[in-house]
mmCIF file of C-alpha atoms in Angstrom:
data_model
loop_
_atom_site.group_PDB
_atom_site.id
_atom_site.type_symbol
_atom_site.label_atom_id
_atom_site.label_comp_id
_atom_site.label_asym_id
_atom_site.label_seq_id
_atom_site.Cartn_x
_atom_site.Cartn_y
_atom_site.Cartn_z
ATOM 1 C CA MET A 16 -13.407 10.436 -21.544
ATOM 2 C CA SER A 17 -16.365 9.703 -19.284
ATOM 3 C CA MET A 18 -18.154 12.011 -16.912
ATOM 4 C CA ILE A 19 -19.104 10.953 -13.409
ATOM 5 C CA LEU A 20 -22.432 12.327 -12.229
ATOM 6 C CA THR A 21 -23.086 11.937 -8.533
ATOM 7 C CA SER A 22 -26.273 13.938 -7.965
ATOM 8 C CA LYS A 23 -29.632 12.227 -7.921
ATOM 9 C CA PHE A 24 -31.389 12.291 -11.282
ATOM 10 C CA VAL A 25 -35.076 12.783 -10.508
ATOM 11 C CA ASP A 26 -38.149 13.152 -12.732
ATOM 12 C CA ARG A 27 -36.269 13.613 -16.004
ATOM 13 C CA GLU A 28 -36.883 10.264 -17.655
ATOM 14 C CA ARG A 29 -39.416 11.783 -20.078
ATOM 15 C CA GLU A 30 -36.906 14.417 -21.223
ATOM 16 C CA LEU A 31 -34.125 11.842 -21.441
ATOM 17 C CA ASN A 32 -36.309 9.567 -23.582
ATOM 18 C CA PHE A 33 -37.120 12.523 -25.848
ATOM 19 C CA LEU A 34 -33.396 13.127 -26.400
ATOM 20 C CA ARG A 35 -32.761 9.416 -26.999
ATOM 21 C CA GLU A 36 -35.588 9.183 -29.526
ATOM 22 C CA HIS A 37 -34.326 12.121 -31.555
ATOM 23 C CA TYR A 38 -30.712 10.996 -31.295
ATOM 24 C CA HIS A 39 -31.635 7.646 -32.860
ATOM 25 C CA SER A 40 -34.011 9.107 -35.473
ATOM 26 C CA GLY A 41 -31.457 8.882 -38.272
ATOM 27 C CA LYS A 42 -32.089 12.524 -39.230
ATOM 28 C CA ALA A 43 -30.123 15.683 -38.550
ATOM 29 C CA GLU A 44 -32.039 17.512 -35.841
ATOM 30 C CA LEU A 45 -31.573 20.561 -33.642
ATOM 31 C CA ILE A 46 -32.968 20.481 -30.124
ATOM 32 C CA VAL A 47 -33.027 23.639 -28.038
ATOM 33 C CA ILE A 48 -33.080 23.158 -24.284
ATOM 34 C CA TYR A 49 -34.201 26.229 -22.397
ATOM 35 C CA GLY A 50 -35.678 27.162 -19.040
ATOM 36 C CA ARG A 51 -35.135 29.021 -15.813
ATOM 37 C CA ARG A 52 -31.732 28.964 -14.159
ATOM 38 C CA ARG A 53 -30.760 26.107 -11.855
ATOM 39 C CA ILE A 54 -33.419 23.589 -12.937
ATOM 40 C CA GLY A 55 -31.033 20.977 -14.357
ATOM 41 C CA LYS A 56 -30.694 21.746 -18.084
ATOM 42 C CA THR A 57 -26.940 21.179 -18.114
ATOM 43 C CA TYR A 58 -27.247 18.112 -15.897
ATOM 44 C CA LEU A 59 -29.858 16.627 -18.242
ATOM 45 C CA LEU A 60 -27.599 17.212 -21.228
ATOM 46 C CA ARG A 61 -24.541 15.763 -19.494
ATOM 47 C CA LYS A 62 -26.517 12.710 -18.394
ATOM 48 C CA PHE A 63 -27.598 12.163 -22.012
ATOM 49 C CA LEU A 64 -24.079 12.702 -23.365
ATOM 50 C CA GLU A 65 -22.764 10.151 -20.889
ATOM 51 C CA GLU A 66 -24.864 7.526 -22.712
ATOM 52 C CA THR A 67 -23.920 8.615 -26.214
ATOM 53 C CA ASN A 68 -20.198 9.318 -25.864
ATOM 54 C CA GLY A 69 -20.960 12.923 -26.838
ATOM 55 C CA ILE A 70 -18.882 16.055 -26.381
ATOM 56 C CA TYR A 71 -19.971 18.929 -24.136
ATOM 57 C CA LEU A 72 -18.498 22.385 -24.737
ATOM 58 C CA LEU A 73 -19.260 25.465 -22.708
ATOM 59 C CA ALA A 74 -18.309 28.150 -25.222
ATOM 60 C CA GLU A 75 -16.053 30.600 -23.437
ATOM 61 C CA GLU A 76 -13.377 32.597 -25.138
ATOM 62 C CA ASN A 77 -10.318 31.231 -23.393
ATOM 63 C CA GLU A 78 -7.446 29.112 -24.579
ATOM 64 C CA THR A 79 -7.836 26.316 -22.022
ATOM 65 C CA ASN A 80 -11.470 25.692 -22.933
ATOM 66 C CA LEU A 81 -10.768 25.645 -26.656
ATOM 67 C CA GLU A 82 -7.733 23.402 -26.277
ATOM 68 C CA ASP A 83 -9.753 20.950 -24.159
ATOM 69 C CA PHE A 84 -12.486 20.897 -26.810
ATOM 70 C CA SER A 85 -9.873 20.330 -29.498
ATOM 71 C CA LEU A 86 -8.377 17.384 -27.605
ATOM 72 C CA ARG A 87 -11.826 15.865 -27.101
ATOM 73 C CA LEU A 88 -12.429 16.142 -30.852
ATOM 74 C CA ALA A 89 -9.051 14.529 -31.522
ATOM 75 C CA ASP A 90 -9.926 11.618 -29.225
ATOM 76 C CA TYR A 91 -13.408 11.244 -30.687
ATOM 77 C CA PHE A 92 -12.192 11.218 -34.305
ATOM 78 C CA LYS A 93 -8.919 9.423 -33.447
ATOM 79 C CA ASP A 94 -6.987 12.231 -35.136
ATOM 80 C CA PRO A 95 -3.274 12.230 -34.188
ATOM 81 C CA PHE A 96 -2.600 15.512 -36.021
ATOM 82 C CA LEU A 97 -5.258 17.395 -34.055
ATOM 83 C CA LYS A 98 -4.016 15.797 -30.835
ATOM 84 C CA GLU A 99 -0.499 17.090 -31.520
ATOM 85 C CA ASN A 100 -1.732 20.474 -32.809
ATOM 86 C CA PRO A 101 -4.723 21.517 -30.689
ATOM 87 C CA ILE A 102 -6.799 24.530 -31.658
ATOM 88 C CA ARG A 103 -5.788 27.539 -29.574
ATOM 89 C CA THR A 104 -7.711 30.417 -31.151
ATOM 90 C CA TRP A 105 -11.332 30.817 -32.183
ATOM 91 C CA GLY A 106 -10.191 32.088 -35.594
ATOM 92 C CA LEU A 107 -8.733 28.684 -36.406
ATOM 93 C CA SER A 108 -11.646 26.789 -34.885
ATOM 94 C CA SER A 109 -14.085 28.327 -37.357
ATOM 95 C CA ARG A 110 -12.190 26.598 -40.182
ATOM 96 C CA ILE A 111 -12.632 23.020 -38.982
#
């Protein structure tokens, strides 16, 4: 599943290169992206994930969100069982 980003992406090449560098480092790494509201944190992340075939999840406690995440995982891992039996509760999701 690909995302289409239509807004102009301005002055974020340095941040994008930082994410690329750490993504390709070969090590497990955690990167925290923080800042004021409405400055493009989510857009930056989505732009990066577009390049890497990554999965974006906005963690909200509702069934639709969790089921969508589950189906994205099923597609990513090519898992027919998960595709036929999506996760519908957070209790089950903590066991995967």
